[in-house]
Amino acid sequence: AASAPKPLPSSGPKSLREMPHPLATSSSEEMGLALTPSPDLLLPRSIADKDLSLPNGTPVDTSSPASSSSLLNRLQLDDDLDVETRDLFVTVDDPKKHVCTMETYITYRVTTKTTRAEFDLPEYSVRRRYQDFDWLRNKLEESQPTHLIPPLPEKFVVKGVVDRFSEEFVETRRKALDKFLKRITDHPVLSFNEHFNVFLTAKQGMALLSKMGESVKYVTGGYKLRSRPLEFAAIGDYLDTFSLKLGTIDRIAQRIIKEQLEYLVELREYGPVYSTWGGLEVELSEPLEGVSACIGNCCTALEELSEDMTEDFLPVLREYILYAESMKNVLKKRDQVQAEYEAKLEAVALKREDRPKVPTDVEKCQDRVECFNADLKADMERWQNNKRQDFRQLLMGMADKNIQYYEKVCFT
């Protein structure tokens, strides 16, 4: 039976100067830009100016907190965040299989408890399938381009998993979807997004959600960045190395699990042979039965270790590989906005004698750069804090599991 999901401890902010590589190698002054984000730039204009309503007709307040950097003081450094300081709780549970004429799919119950004023009720319970979660992530990327959006578990079956409707696979996905929503809930900006509100409260599924507005893609012109500022170049280098190393660990871990399962098949055939032999050799029956029992214990211990690696170890590796790719995408968007700003500055410099005042569109572009810089650094800091906690918990847990495995194998 699948075990209940273990919630990860919440993380809190630290000074950027306290962070390890890559942010500790440079200072914000090297950018030559202020880092105070513009509140008007957190949402694309097409979304920010539009009056959205919930399914029951209640207007949705689209105003979000100014930025992560201005609201990180809402979080606490203590791993065990006092629940009394939180006002939004979301869980994913109760997966159900639906068999239709055209397709078969799984839905999950999403339960929300809140005291926030923008919610009409203190508690909601809706059912969502994977494509609904995918809709939410796309909307968050479109409406909050300066922020790091948590990754979703991959849609297709991972290598080695045959049945995507198996209890083990569904439970692994449920845990990942639950973590995805908790990451958003803990974020001081994303948790106030109007699309997140609709996702948590609307009774209908994709049929309604798809009509909430046309997709707004974050597109910039074909500008080329001269050079990435040192601190963001360090972030890019760190993410490349991190992805490479984690990808290597993931491949080796999958190979180890594959070999363990192949060994387990042989071991299960090996043990009963001694038991059968003991039935033929009266004088040796006791020691042969003992060997058979010992091999049986080894089978049980190895099966438990393989399950732990498959259900607990691999999903965290995959999540952070996808997380690194998400961060790279945000970094790329930041570079595009800076390149656009540099191009506009050059154009202004060429016409300085005709237009002594900096045009409004250039100032707005500078605001977007500053907003990206502040939000990206704040989200990177949050991500680093979460990563340290997650991997500390993961590696210590796997060390304990291996100790328990060898204790069972060596002392049986």
Short mmCIF file of C-alpha atoms in Angstrom, two decimals:
data_model
loop_
_atom_site.label_atom_id
_atom_site.label_comp_id
_atom_site.label_asym_id
_atom_site.label_seq_id
_atom_site.Cartn_x
_atom_site.Cartn_y
_atom_site.Cartn_z
CA ALA A 1 0.00 0.00 0.00
CA ALA A 2 1.23 3.43 -0.82
CA SER A 3 2.32 5.49 2.14
CA ALA A 4 0.81 8.87 2.93
CA PRO A 5 2.65 11.86 1.40
CA LYS A 6 5.21 13.53 3.62
CA PRO A 7 4.89 17.34 3.50
CA LEU A 8 8.14 19.18 3.01
CA PRO A 9 9.10 21.81 5.57
CA SER A 10 8.55 25.38 4.50
CA SER A 11 11.58 27.52 3.82
CA GLY A 12 12.37 31.09 4.66
CA PRO A 13 14.56 33.86 3.29
CA LYS A 14 18.17 34.66 4.01
CA SER A 15 20.28 37.52 2.85
CA LEU A 16 21.62 37.09 -0.67
CA ARG A 17 25.09 37.58 0.75
CA GLU A 18 24.68 34.42 2.83
CA MET A 19 23.89 32.28 -0.19
CA PRO A 20 26.53 29.92 -1.61
CA HIS A 21 27.55 29.86 -5.26
CA PRO A 22 26.31 31.21 -7.62
CA LEU A 23 24.96 34.41 -6.04
CA ALA A 24 27.74 35.14 -3.57
CA THR A 25 30.30 35.93 -6.27
CA SER A 26 29.00 39.31 -7.31
CA SER A 27 26.94 42.25 -6.17
CA SER A 28 23.90 43.93 -7.57
CA GLU A 29 25.87 47.13 -8.17
CA GLU A 30 27.58 45.45 -11.15
CA MET A 31 24.31 45.69 -13.01
CA GLY A 32 24.22 49.45 -12.75
CA LEU A 33 20.45 49.20 -12.36
CA ALA A 34 18.07 49.71 -9.46
CA LEU A 35 16.37 46.53 -8.26
CA THR A 36 13.00 47.87 -7.13
CA PRO A 37 10.34 46.17 -9.27
CA SER A 38 7.41 48.01 -10.73
CA PRO A 39 4.06 46.66 -9.41
CA ASP A 40 2.41 47.42 -12.76
CA LEU A 41 4.69 45.02 -14.57
CA LEU A 42 3.97 41.80 -12.72
CA LEU A 43 1.15 40.95 -15.12
CA PRO A 44 1.02 41.50 -18.87
CA ARG A 45 -1.18 44.46 -19.68
CA SER A 46 -3.80 42.29 -21.39
CA ILE A 47 -4.37 40.37 -18.17
CA ALA A 48 -3.80 43.10 -15.62
CA ASP A 49 -6.38 45.43 -17.19
CA LYS A 50 -9.02 42.74 -17.68
CA ASP A 51 -11.85 42.26 -15.20
CA LEU A 52 -11.96 38.57 -14.36
CA SER A 53 -14.79 36.91 -12.52
CA LEU A 54 -15.16 33.65 -10.68
CA PRO A 55 -17.75 31.14 -11.92
CA ASN A 56 -20.29 32.51 -9.45
CA GLY A 57 -19.89 36.03 -10.87
CA THR A 58 -17.77 37.43 -8.04
CA PRO A 59 -15.06 39.79 -9.37
CA VAL A 60 -11.49 38.61 -8.90
CA ASP A 61 -9.02 41.05 -7.46
CA THR A 62 -6.07 40.86 -9.87
CA SER A 63 -3.75 42.93 -7.73
CA SER A 64 -0.76 40.86 -6.65
CA PRO A 65 1.94 41.72 -4.14
CA ALA A 66 4.61 43.89 -5.68
CA SER A 67 7.25 41.15 -5.89
CA SER A 68 8.84 38.25 -4.06
CA SER A 69 11.60 40.48 -2.80
CA SER A 70 9.16 42.83 -1.10
CA LEU A 71 7.19 40.06 0.57
CA LEU A 72 9.77 37.50 1.64
CA ASN A 73 9.40 38.76 5.19
CA ARG A 74 6.12 36.84 5.28
CA LEU A 75 8.12 33.67 5.49
CA GLN A 76 10.02 32.32 8.48
CA LEU A 77 13.49 30.82 8.72
CA ASP A 78 12.32 28.02 10.97
CA ASP A 79 11.75 24.75 9.07
CA ASP A 80 8.61 24.11 11.11
CA LEU A 81 6.52 27.08 10.03
CA ASP A 82 3.84 27.91 12.54
CA VAL A 83 0.54 26.98 10.90
CA GLU A 84 -1.14 29.95 12.58
CA THR A 85 0.82 32.32 10.32
CA ARG A 86 -0.52 30.69 7.14
CA ASP A 87 -3.84 31.47 5.54
CA LEU A 88 -3.99 29.02 2.60
CA PHE A 89 -3.73 25.21 2.70
CA VAL A 90 -4.07 22.98 -0.37
CA THR A 91 -3.89 19.17 -0.57
CA VAL A 92 -4.19 16.67 -3.44
CA ASP A 93 -5.62 13.24 -2.63
CA ASP A 94 -8.26 10.61 -3.53
CA PRO A 95 -7.23 9.68 -7.09
CA LYS A 96 -10.06 8.13 -9.15
CA LYS A 97 -9.97 6.37 -12.49
CA HIS A 98 -12.51 7.44 -15.13
CA VAL A 99 -13.25 5.19 -18.10
CA CYS A 100 -14.95 6.97 -21.00
CA THR A 101 -15.68 6.02 -24.59
CA MET A 102 -12.79 8.01 -26.00
CA GLU A 103 -10.28 7.96 -23.16
CA THR A 104 -9.35 6.74 -19.71
CA TYR A 105 -7.90 9.20 -17.20
CA ILE A 106 -7.29 9.87 -13.51
CA THR A 107 -8.72 12.76 -11.51
CA TYR A 108 -7.52 13.98 -8.12
CA ARG A 109 -9.38 15.76 -5.37
CA VAL A 110 -7.98 19.23 -4.65
CA THR A 111 -9.04 20.51 -1.22
CA THR A 112 -8.49 24.12 -0.20
CA LYS A 113 -8.86 25.69 3.24
CA THR A 114 -8.31 29.42 3.57
CA THR A 115 -9.11 32.60 5.46
CA ARG A 116 -8.18 34.94 2.60
CA ALA A 117 -10.69 37.62 1.71
CA GLU A 118 -10.55 36.95 -2.04
CA PHE A 119 -12.15 33.53 -1.49
CA ASP A 120 -15.93 33.45 -1.03
CA LEU A 121 -15.85 30.30 1.12
CA PRO A 122 -13.42 29.01 3.75
CA GLU A 123 -13.18 25.58 2.10
CA TYR A 124 -13.36 24.18 -1.45
CA SER A 125 -13.16 20.69 -2.90
CA VAL A 126 -12.84 20.15 -6.65
CA ARG A 127 -11.61 17.37 -8.90
CA ARG A 128 -8.80 18.00 -11.38
CA ARG A 129 -6.98 15.86 -13.94
CA TYR A 130 -3.41 16.28 -15.13
CA GLN A 131 -4.30 18.59 -18.03
CA ASP A 132 -5.95 20.98 -15.55
CA PHE A 133 -2.69 21.23 -13.62
CA ASP A 134 -0.90 21.80 -16.94
CA TRP A 135 -3.38 24.60 -17.74
CA LEU A 136 -2.60 26.24 -14.41
CA ARG A 137 1.15 26.11 -14.94
CA ASN A 138 0.86 27.60 -18.42
CA LYS A 139 -1.31 30.43 -17.10
CA LEU A 140 1.16 31.16 -14.31
CA GLU A 141 4.02 31.30 -16.81
CA GLU A 142 2.05 33.69 -19.02
CA SER A 143 0.80 36.01 -16.28
CA GLN A 144 3.91 35.96 -14.03
CA PRO A 145 6.83 35.80 -16.48
CA THR A 146 9.34 37.19 -13.96
CA HIS A 147 8.81 34.35 -11.50
CA LEU A 148 10.00 30.76 -11.31
CA ILE A 149 7.02 28.44 -11.78
CA PRO A 150 7.38 25.02 -10.09
CA PRO A 151 7.59 22.09 -12.53
CA LEU A 152 4.92 19.47 -13.05
CA PRO A 153 5.72 15.74 -13.13
CA GLU A 154 6.30 14.59 -16.68
CA LYS A 155 3.11 13.72 -18.53
CA PHE A 156 4.24 10.47 -20.09
CA VAL A 157 5.19 7.26 -18.31
CA VAL A 158 8.77 7.26 -17.13
CA LYS A 159 11.10 4.51 -18.28
CA GLY A 160 10.57 1.29 -16.39
CA VAL A 161 6.92 1.99 -15.47
CA VAL A 162 4.60 -0.13 -17.62
CA ASP A 163 1.13 0.84 -16.43
CA ARG A 164 0.39 4.55 -15.94
CA PHE A 165 -2.84 3.55 -14.17
CA SER A 166 -1.08 1.33 -11.66
CA GLU A 167 -1.50 2.17 -7.99
CA GLU A 168 2.22 2.90 -7.60
CA PHE A 169 2.40 5.28 -10.56
CA VAL A 170 -0.81 7.12 -9.62
CA GLU A 171 0.40 7.58 -6.04
CA THR A 172 3.79 8.87 -7.22
CA ARG A 173 2.03 11.38 -9.49
CA ARG A 174 -0.37 12.39 -6.72
CA LYS A 175 2.56 13.22 -4.45
CA ALA A 176 4.17 15.28 -7.22
CA LEU A 177 0.97 17.20 -7.96
CA ASP A 178 0.45 17.83 -4.24
CA LYS A 179 3.99 19.22 -3.99
CA PHE A 180 3.41 21.35 -7.10
CA LEU A 181 0.41 23.08 -5.51
CA LYS A 182 2.13 23.45 -2.14
CA ARG A 183 5.07 25.18 -3.84
CA ILE A 184 2.63 27.67 -5.38
CA THR A 185 0.71 28.08 -2.12
CA ASP A 186 3.93 28.92 -0.24
CA HIS A 187 4.96 31.53 -2.83
CA PRO A 188 4.16 35.11 -1.73
CA VAL A 189 3.19 36.20 -5.27
CA LEU A 190 2.01 33.13 -7.18
CA SER A 191 -0.44 32.18 -4.45
CA PHE A 192 -2.38 35.42 -5.14
CA ASN A 193 -2.62 34.80 -8.89
CA GLU A 194 -6.21 34.95 -10.18
CA HIS A 195 -5.77 31.81 -12.28
CA PHE A 196 -4.69 29.90 -9.19
CA ASN A 197 -7.86 31.10 -7.47
CA VAL A 198 -10.00 29.83 -10.34
CA PHE A 199 -8.18 26.50 -10.39
CA LEU A 200 -8.89 25.97 -6.69
CA THR A 201 -12.52 27.06 -6.72
CA ALA A 202 -14.17 26.42 -10.11
CA LYS A 203 -16.27 23.25 -10.11
CA GLN A 204 -15.88 22.71 -13.85
CA GLY A 205 -12.73 21.37 -15.41
CA MET A 206 -10.87 22.35 -18.57
CA ALA A 207 -14.08 23.22 -20.44
CA LEU A 208 -14.43 26.28 -18.20
CA LEU A 209 -10.79 26.96 -17.55
CA SER A 210 -9.97 27.17 -21.26
CA LYS A 211 -12.48 30.03 -21.63
CA MET A 212 -10.97 32.22 -18.94
CA GLY A 213 -9.00 34.16 -21.55
CA GLU A 214 -6.82 33.74 -24.53
CA SER A 215 -3.22 32.71 -24.07
CA VAL A 216 -0.87 35.63 -23.64
CA LYS A 217 2.60 34.56 -24.67
CA TYR A 218 5.55 36.50 -23.37
CA VAL A 219 7.24 37.58 -26.59
CA THR A 220 10.07 40.02 -27.09
CA GLY A 221 11.70 41.38 -30.20
CA GLY A 222 14.74 39.90 -31.88
CA TYR A 223 17.24 41.71 -29.68
CA LYS A 224 20.64 40.30 -28.85
CA LEU A 225 22.11 40.67 -25.36
CA ARG A 226 25.66 42.02 -25.31
CA SER A 227 26.67 40.28 -22.09
CA ARG A 228 24.81 38.79 -19.16
CA PRO A 229 25.56 40.54 -15.83
CA LEU A 230 28.03 38.62 -13.66
CA GLU A 231 25.58 37.47 -10.99
CA PHE A 232 23.11 36.14 -13.57
CA ALA A 233 25.93 34.59 -15.59
CA ALA A 234 26.93 32.78 -12.39
CA ILE A 235 23.35 31.56 -11.97
CA GLY A 236 23.35 30.25 -15.54
CA ASP A 237 26.67 28.43 -15.04
CA TYR A 238 25.44 26.96 -11.78
CA LEU A 239 22.21 25.68 -13.36
CA ASP A 240 24.11 24.07 -16.25
CA THR A 241 26.45 22.24 -13.86
CA PHE A 242 23.62 21.33 -11.49
CA SER A 243 21.52 19.85 -14.32
CA LEU A 244 24.49 17.88 -15.66
CA LYS A 245 25.43 16.36 -12.30
CA LEU A 246 21.85 15.62 -11.29
CA GLY A 247 21.16 14.04 -14.68
CA THR A 248 24.16 11.73 -14.19
CA ILE A 249 22.94 10.73 -10.72
CA ASP A 250 19.47 10.10 -12.11
CA ARG A 251 20.76 7.80 -14.88
CA ILE A 252 22.99 5.84 -12.48
CA ALA A 253 20.19 5.52 -9.92
CA GLN A 254 17.81 4.16 -12.56
CA ARG A 255 20.46 1.66 -13.69
CA ILE A 256 21.01 0.54 -10.08
CA ILE A 257 17.29 0.03 -9.55
CA LYS A 258 17.05 -1.96 -12.79
CA GLU A 259 19.91 -4.21 -11.71
CA GLN A 260 18.41 -4.62 -8.23
CA LEU A 261 15.10 -5.75 -9.70
CA GLU A 262 16.84 -8.22 -12.02
CA TYR A 263 18.82 -9.57 -9.06
CA LEU A 264 15.59 -9.81 -7.05
CA VAL A 265 14.00 -12.03 -9.72
CA GLU A 266 16.96 -14.42 -9.55
CA LEU A 267 17.02 -14.34 -5.77
CA ARG A 268 13.35 -15.33 -5.55
CA GLU A 269 14.06 -18.39 -7.65
CA TYR A 270 17.21 -19.18 -5.69
CA GLY A 271 15.69 -19.42 -2.20
CA PRO A 272 13.05 -22.12 -2.77
CA VAL A 273 15.70 -24.45 -4.21
CA TYR A 274 17.22 -24.86 -0.74
CA SER A 275 13.82 -25.53 0.78
CA THR A 276 13.13 -28.25 -1.80
CA TRP A 277 16.59 -29.71 -1.22
CA GLY A 278 15.95 -29.81 2.52
CA GLY A 279 12.95 -32.03 1.93
CA LEU A 280 15.21 -34.59 0.33
CA GLU A 281 18.06 -34.44 2.86
CA VAL A 282 16.76 -35.16 6.36
CA GLU A 283 20.11 -34.58 8.00
CA LEU A 284 20.58 -31.22 6.22
CA SER A 285 17.00 -30.04 6.33
CA GLU A 286 17.48 -27.59 9.21
CA PRO A 287 20.48 -25.67 7.81
CA LEU A 288 19.02 -25.73 4.28
CA GLU A 289 15.72 -24.31 5.53
CA GLY A 290 17.72 -21.68 7.36
CA VAL A 291 19.49 -20.66 4.13
CA SER A 292 16.15 -20.53 2.33
CA ALA A 293 14.65 -18.32 5.05
CA CYS A 294 17.70 -16.06 4.98
CA ILE A 295 17.40 -15.60 1.22
CA GLY A 296 13.71 -14.83 1.67
CA ASN A 297 14.58 -12.07 4.16
CA CYS A 298 17.13 -10.69 1.71
CA CYS A 299 14.44 -10.62 -1.00
CA THR A 300 12.07 -8.67 1.24
CA ALA A 301 14.77 -6.19 2.27
CA LEU A 302 15.93 -5.62 -1.32
CA GLU A 303 12.36 -5.14 -2.54
CA GLU A 304 11.74 -2.49 0.12
CA LEU A 305 14.99 -0.68 -0.76
CA SER A 306 14.14 -0.67 -4.48
CA GLU A 307 10.65 0.67 -3.76
CA ASP A 308 12.07 3.45 -1.59
CA MET A 309 14.47 4.52 -4.34
CA THR A 310 11.73 4.38 -6.99
CA GLU A 311 9.05 6.20 -4.97
CA ASP A 312 11.13 8.65 -2.91
CA PHE A 313 14.56 9.14 -4.45
CA LEU A 314 13.98 9.29 -8.21
CA PRO A 315 10.97 11.69 -8.13
CA VAL A 316 12.97 14.33 -6.24
CA LEU A 317 15.83 14.06 -8.72
CA ARG A 318 13.43 14.43 -11.64
CA GLU A 319 11.66 17.38 -10.03
CA TYR A 320 14.88 19.33 -9.58
CA ILE A 321 16.10 18.54 -13.09
CA LEU A 322 12.84 20.06 -14.37
CA TYR A 323 13.15 22.89 -11.84
CA ALA A 324 16.56 23.81 -13.24
CA GLU A 325 15.09 23.94 -16.75
CA SER A 326 12.30 26.22 -15.51
CA MET A 327 14.84 28.55 -13.94
CA LYS A 328 16.85 28.62 -17.18
CA ASN A 329 13.70 29.67 -19.05
CA VAL A 330 13.08 32.55 -16.65
CA LEU A 331 16.73 33.58 -16.97
CA LYS A 332 16.38 33.55 -20.76
CA LYS A 333 13.31 35.81 -20.56
CA ARG A 334 15.25 38.19 -18.30
CA ASP A 335 18.05 38.32 -20.88
CA GLN A 336 15.57 39.11 -23.65
CA VAL A 337 14.10 42.02 -21.70
CA GLN A 338 17.57 43.40 -20.94
CA ALA A 339 18.54 43.08 -24.61
CA GLU A 340 15.42 45.01 -25.57
CA TYR A 341 16.29 47.71 -23.01
CA GLU A 342 19.85 48.01 -24.36
CA ALA A 343 18.54 48.35 -27.92
CA LYS A 344 16.14 51.12 -26.88
CA LEU A 345 18.92 52.96 -25.05
CA GLU A 346 21.07 52.86 -28.17
CA ALA A 347 18.22 54.25 -30.25
CA VAL A 348 17.72 57.08 -27.75
CA ALA A 349 21.45 57.88 -27.73
CA LEU A 350 21.42 58.30 -31.49
CA LYS A 351 18.55 60.80 -31.25
CA ARG A 352 19.75 62.57 -28.11
CA GLU A 353 19.95 65.98 -29.77
CA ASP A 354 16.35 65.79 -30.97
CA ARG A 355 14.80 64.22 -27.87
CA PRO A 356 16.70 65.19 -24.71
CA LYS A 357 14.20 63.41 -22.46
CA VAL A 358 14.23 59.62 -22.13
CA PRO A 359 11.05 58.25 -23.76
CA THR A 360 8.40 56.62 -21.59
CA ASP A 361 8.71 53.27 -23.35
CA VAL A 362 12.42 53.13 -22.42
CA GLU A 363 11.61 53.83 -18.78
CA LYS A 364 8.99 51.09 -18.82
CA CYS A 365 11.48 48.70 -20.34
CA GLN A 366 13.96 49.56 -17.59
CA ASP A 367 11.23 48.85 -15.03
CA ARG A 368 10.73 45.43 -16.56
CA VAL A 369 14.45 44.69 -16.29
CA GLU A 370 14.48 45.75 -12.65
CA CYS A 371 11.37 43.67 -11.95
CA PHE A 372 12.96 40.60 -13.56
CA ASN A 373 16.19 41.10 -11.61
CA ALA A 374 14.49 41.43 -8.24
CA ASP A 375 11.98 38.61 -8.72
CA LEU A 376 14.48 36.21 -10.26
CA LYS A 377 16.96 36.69 -7.42
CA ALA A 378 14.24 36.33 -4.80
CA ASP A 379 12.92 33.14 -6.41
CA MET A 380 16.45 31.78 -6.80
CA GLU A 381 16.99 32.31 -3.10
CA ARG A 382 13.75 30.52 -2.27
CA TRP A 383 14.68 27.69 -4.63
CA GLN A 384 18.11 27.30 -3.03
CA ASN A 385 16.54 27.15 0.43
CA ASN A 386 14.01 24.53 -0.68
CA LYS A 387 16.73 22.54 -2.45
CA ARG A 388 18.96 22.40 0.61
CA GLN A 389 16.10 21.21 2.79
CA ASP A 390 14.76 18.71 0.26
CA PHE A 391 18.12 17.12 -0.46
CA ARG A 392 19.11 17.04 3.19
CA GLN A 393 15.89 15.19 3.95
CA LEU A 394 16.25 12.98 0.86
CA LEU A 395 19.89 11.95 1.36
CA MET A 396 19.58 11.37 5.10
CA GLY A 397 16.45 9.30 4.47
CA MET A 398 18.15 7.18 1.82
CA ALA A 399 21.17 6.68 4.09
CA ASP A 400 18.83 5.39 6.81
CA LYS A 401 17.10 3.09 4.31
CA ASN A 402 20.44 1.60 3.23
CA ILE A 403 21.52 1.11 6.83
CA GLN A 404 18.25 -0.69 7.55
CA TYR A 405 18.70 -2.84 4.43
CA TYR A 406 22.19 -4.02 5.41
CA GLU A 407 21.10 -4.62 8.98
CA LYS A 408 18.35 -6.91 7.74
CA VAL A 409 20.66 -8.67 5.27
CA CYS A 410 23.68 -9.08 7.53
CA PHE A 411 21.96 -10.08 10.77
CA THR A 412 19.35 -12.52 9.48
#
